[in-house]
């Protein structure tokens, strides 16, 4: 999934300013979100894993994939309005119903220029 | 009678394997924390000026961690009288440290020296379900910075 990110060649950061770069244009809020439901088989496995405890790898993977998806949707949106960076990126997760969660990534689309 | 036996078996399995897994996890956490000590993690919103002009990227680390049967029962009993639920405290501590470690590992892969503006987020996955599994997702994210050759003044 990391290849997906690099193919965009867009800067992403969760800080408001970046040292060495100047914001030349401010393009407003961009966001990307995805709603994922848990796979039945994964749910069963997670139920069994709940007896012994520990990491639920299936869910970790699922959420990571979804988060990358949300990020790339945000990047697409930023690219469409002519930004070359998204700063101040935030993540948010919410449960819609039991078994499905929404992952949201949002940030400010800007045009950055390297200084000096 | 049968139900009681199953219950006791589940509690025992949870207690034994849960404790073993937790110890193993803590050992691996400590080992990796020592290995990744060179990556500095800050919750400050902006890096100091001597980091200027370097490449940066968003790094994330996340983990979904679940409670074991024994912990769930122990916490249920403890919540009758209130107070600290130590069984869940260690669980969340493990999860959070694991998430930070994964974030650091991602930063290390890119050759970064520091991570700024680190934010931690926790969310539960099974809200609104009566008999769901007890688990929480920990997410750590921040901006990784690669220091270039002119990093004088950055004290290690």
Coordinates of C-alpha atoms in Angstrom, one line a residue:
Chain A
X1 CA 0.0 0.0 0.0
X2 CA 3.0 2.3 0.5
X3 CA 3.6 2.2 -3.2
X4 CA 0.2 3.7 -3.7
X5 CA 1.2 6.6 -1.6
X6 CA 4.5 7.3 -3.3
X7 CA 3.0 7.1 -6.8
X8 CA 1.1 10.3 -6.0
X9 CA 4.3 12.2 -5.1
X10 CA 2.4 14.4 -2.8
X11 CA 3.6 15.7 0.5
X12 CA 1.6 14.7 3.5
X13 CA 2.2 16.0 7.0
X14 CA 0.3 16.5 10.2
X15 CA 2.1 19.7 11.2
X16 CA 0.7 23.1 10.3
X17 CA 4.0 24.4 9.0
X18 CA 7.0 22.8 7.4
X19 CA 10.4 24.3 8.0
X20 CA 12.0 25.2 4.7
X21 CA 8.8 25.3 2.8
X22 CA 6.5 28.3 2.2
X23 CA 2.8 28.0 1.6
X24 CA 2.0 29.9 -1.5
X25 CA -1.6 29.0 -1.9
X26 CA -4.3 27.8 0.5
X27 CA -6.9 25.6 -1.1
X28 CA -9.1 24.6 1.7
X29 CA -10.2 21.4 3.4
X30 CA -9.9 18.0 1.7
X31 CA -11.1 14.7 3.0
X32 CA -11.2 11.1 2.2
X33 CA -13.2 8.4 4.0
X34 CA -14.1 4.8 3.7
X35 CA -16.5 2.6 5.5
X36 CA -15.4 -1.0 6.1
X37 CA -17.3 -3.9 7.5
X38 CA -15.6 -6.8 9.1
X39 CA -15.4 -10.0 7.3
X40 CA -17.5 -12.8 8.9
X41 CA -14.5 -15.2 9.0
X42 CA -12.3 -12.6 10.6
X43 CA -15.0 -11.9 13.1
X44 CA -15.1 -15.6 14.1
X45 CA -11.3 -15.7 14.4
X46 CA -11.3 -12.6 16.5
X47 CA -14.0 -14.1 18.7
X48 CA -11.7 -17.1 19.3
X49 CA -8.7 -14.8 19.8
X50 CA -10.6 -13.0 22.5
X51 CA -10.2 -16.0 24.7
X52 CA -6.4 -15.8 24.8
X53 CA -6.1 -12.1 24.1
X54 CA -3.4 -10.3 22.2
X55 CA -3.3 -8.6 18.9
X56 CA -6.1 -9.1 16.3
X57 CA -4.0 -9.1 13.2
X58 CA -6.9 -9.4 10.8
X59 CA -8.5 -6.2 12.2
X60 CA -5.2 -4.4 12.3
X61 CA -4.7 -5.2 8.6
X62 CA -8.2 -4.2 7.7
X63 CA -8.0 -0.9 9.5
X64 CA -4.5 -0.2 8.0
X65 CA -5.8 -0.9 4.5
X66 CA -8.8 1.3 5.0
X67 CA -6.8 4.1 6.4
X68 CA -4.5 4.0 3.4
X69 CA -7.6 4.0 1.2
X70 CA -8.9 7.1 3.0
X71 CA -5.6 8.8 2.7
X72 CA -5.3 8.1 -1.0
X73 CA -8.9 9.4 -1.6
X74 CA -7.9 12.6 0.2
X75 CA -4.8 12.9 -1.9
X76 CA -6.9 12.4 -5.1
X77 CA -9.2 15.2 -4.0
X78 CA -6.2 17.4 -3.2
X79 CA -4.6 16.7 -6.5
X80 CA -7.8 17.5 -8.4
X81 CA -7.8 21.0 -7.0
X82 CA -4.2 21.5 -7.8
X83 CA -2.5 21.1 -4.5
X84 CA 0.9 19.6 -4.1
X85 CA 0.7 18.9 -0.4
X86 CA -1.8 18.2 2.4
X87 CA -0.8 19.6 5.8
X88 CA -2.4 19.3 9.2
X89 CA -3.7 15.8 8.4
X90 CA -6.0 14.3 11.1
X91 CA -7.5 10.8 11.4
X92 CA -10.8 10.0 12.9
X93 CA -12.6 6.7 13.4
X94 CA -16.2 6.2 14.2
X95 CA -18.6 3.3 14.5
X96 CA -21.7 3.4 12.4
X97 CA -23.2 0.1 13.4
X98 CA -21.7 -2.8 15.2
X99 CA -19.3 -4.4 12.8
X100 CA -18.7 -1.5 10.5
X101 CA -16.5 1.5 11.0
X102 CA -15.8 4.6 9.1
X103 CA -12.2 5.9 8.8
X104 CA -11.8 9.5 7.9
X105 CA -8.7 11.4 6.9
X106 CA -8.8 15.1 6.5
X107 CA -6.4 18.0 6.1
X108 CA -5.7 21.3 4.4
X109 CA -4.7 21.3 0.8
X110 CA -2.0 23.7 0.0
X111 CA 0.6 24.6 -2.6
X112 CA 4.1 24.4 -1.1
X113 CA 7.2 25.9 -2.5
X114 CA 10.7 25.1 -1.3
X115 CA 12.5 28.1 0.1
X116 CA 16.0 29.1 -0.8
Chain B
X1 CA -22.5 -28.4 35.5
X2 CA -21.1 -28.7 31.9
X3 CA -21.4 -24.9 31.5
X4 CA -19.4 -24.3 34.7
X5 CA -16.6 -26.6 33.5
X6 CA -16.5 -24.8 30.1
X7 CA -16.4 -21.5 31.9
X8 CA -13.6 -22.5 34.2
X9 CA -11.6 -23.9 31.3
X10 CA -12.0 -20.7 29.4
X11 CA -10.9 -18.6 32.4
X12 CA -7.9 -20.9 32.9
X13 CA -6.9 -20.8 29.2
X14 CA -7.3 -17.0 29.3
X15 CA -5.2 -16.7 32.4
X16 CA -2.4 -19.0 31.3
X17 CA -2.0 -18.2 27.6
X18 CA -2.9 -14.6 28.2
X19 CA -0.2 -14.2 30.8
X20 CA 2.4 -15.9 28.6
X21 CA 1.4 -13.8 25.5
X22 CA 1.5 -10.6 27.6
X23 CA 5.0 -11.4 28.9
X24 CA 6.2 -12.2 25.5
X25 CA 4.7 -9.1 24.1
X26 CA 6.3 -6.9 26.8
X27 CA 9.7 -8.5 26.2
X28 CA 9.4 -7.8 22.5
X29 CA 8.3 -4.2 23.1
X30 CA 11.2 -3.5 25.4
X31 CA 13.6 -5.0 22.9
X32 CA 12.3 -3.0 20.0
X33 CA 12.1 0.2 22.1
X34 CA 15.8 -0.2 22.9
X35 CA 16.6 -0.8 19.2
X36 CA 14.6 2.3 18.0
X37 CA 15.9 4.6 20.7
X38 CA 17.7 6.7 18.1
X39 CA 14.4 8.0 16.6
X40 CA 13.3 10.9 18.6
X41 CA 9.5 11.3 19.1
X42 CA 8.0 14.7 20.0
X43 CA 4.5 15.8 20.5
X44 CA 5.5 19.4 19.7
X45 CA 3.7 21.0 16.8
X46 CA 6.7 22.2 14.9
X47 CA 10.2 21.0 14.6
X48 CA 13.1 23.3 15.7
X49 CA 14.5 25.6 13.0
X50 CA 17.7 23.5 12.6
X51 CA 15.7 20.8 11.1
X52 CA 14.8 23.0 8.2
X53 CA 14.8 22.1 4.5
X54 CA 14.6 18.4 4.9
X55 CA 12.2 15.8 3.6
X56 CA 9.2 14.9 5.6
X57 CA 6.4 12.4 5.4
X58 CA 3.4 11.2 7.3
X59 CA 4.0 8.0 9.3
X60 CA 1.3 6.0 11.1
X61 CA 1.3 2.9 13.3
X62 CA -1.7 1.1 14.5
X63 CA -2.7 -2.0 16.3
X64 CA -6.0 -3.7 17.3
X65 CA -5.6 -5.4 20.7
X66 CA -8.0 -7.6 22.4
X67 CA -8.6 -8.6 26.0
X68 CA -8.4 -12.2 27.0
X69 CA -11.2 -14.2 28.8
X70 CA -9.6 -13.9 32.2
X71 CA -9.0 -10.2 31.9
X72 CA -12.6 -9.6 30.8
X73 CA -14.0 -11.6 33.8
X74 CA -11.5 -10.0 36.2
X75 CA -12.4 -6.5 35.0
X76 CA -16.1 -7.4 35.3
X77 CA -15.7 -8.4 38.9
X78 CA -13.5 -5.4 39.7
X79 CA -16.0 -3.0 38.3
X80 CA -18.5 -4.1 40.9
X81 CA -16.5 -2.4 43.5
X82 CA -14.8 0.1 41.3
X83 CA -11.2 1.3 41.3
X84 CA -8.4 0.7 39.0
X85 CA -8.9 -2.0 36.4
X86 CA -5.2 -3.1 36.2
X87 CA -6.0 -5.9 33.7
X88 CA -7.2 -3.4 31.2
X89 CA -4.4 -0.9 32.1
X90 CA -1.7 -3.2 30.9
X91 CA -3.7 -4.1 27.8
X92 CA -4.0 -0.5 26.7
X93 CA -0.4 0.3 27.7
X94 CA 0.8 -2.6 25.5
X95 CA -1.3 -1.5 22.6
X96 CA -0.2 2.1 22.7
X97 CA 3.5 1.2 23.0
X98 CA 3.1 -1.2 20.1
X99 CA 1.4 1.5 18.0
X100 CA 4.2 4.0 18.7
X101 CA 6.8 1.3 17.9
X102 CA 5.2 0.6 14.5
X103 CA 5.2 4.2 13.7
X104 CA 8.9 4.4 14.6
X105 CA 9.6 1.4 12.5
X106 CA 8.0 3.0 9.5
X107 CA 10.0 6.2 10.2
X108 CA 13.2 4.1 10.5
X109 CA 12.5 2.4 7.2
X110 CA 12.5 5.9 5.5
X111 CA 15.7 6.8 7.3
X112 CA 14.1 9.5 9.4
X113 CA 15.7 10.7 12.6
X114 CA 12.7 12.3 14.4
X115 CA 8.9 12.3 14.4
X116 CA 7.1 15.5 15.2
X117 CA 3.5 16.3 16.1
X118 CA 2.8 12.8 17.3
X119 CA -0.9 12.2 18.0
X120 CA -2.4 9.2 19.7
X121 CA -5.9 8.1 19.1
X122 CA -7.9 5.2 20.6
X123 CA -11.1 3.9 19.3
X124 CA -13.3 0.9 20.2
X125 CA -14.5 -1.4 17.5
X126 CA -17.5 -3.0 19.1
X127 CA -19.7 -0.2 20.3
X128 CA -23.4 -0.9 20.6
X129 CA -23.1 -4.6 20.6
X130 CA -24.1 -6.6 23.6
X131 CA -21.9 -9.6 23.4
X132 CA -19.0 -8.4 21.3
X133 CA -15.4 -9.0 21.6
X134 CA -13.5 -6.5 23.7
X135 CA -10.9 -4.8 21.7
X136 CA -9.6 -1.4 21.0
X137 CA -7.6 0.2 18.2
X138 CA -4.6 2.3 19.0
X139 CA -3.3 4.7 16.3
X140 CA -0.2 6.8 16.5
X141 CA 0.7 9.2 13.8
X142 CA 3.1 12.0 13.2
X143 CA 5.4 13.7 10.7
X144 CA 8.8 12.0 10.2
X145 CA 11.7 14.2 9.4
X146 CA 14.9 13.3 7.7
X147 CA 17.8 15.4 8.9
X148 CA 20.2 16.3 6.3
X149 CA 24.0 16.8 6.6
X150 CA 23.7 20.2 8.3
X151 CA 22.3 18.9 11.5
X152 CA 24.7 20.6 13.8
X153 CA 23.2 21.7 17.0
X154 CA 20.8 18.7 17.2
X155 CA 21.9 17.1 20.4
X156 CA 21.6 13.4 20.5

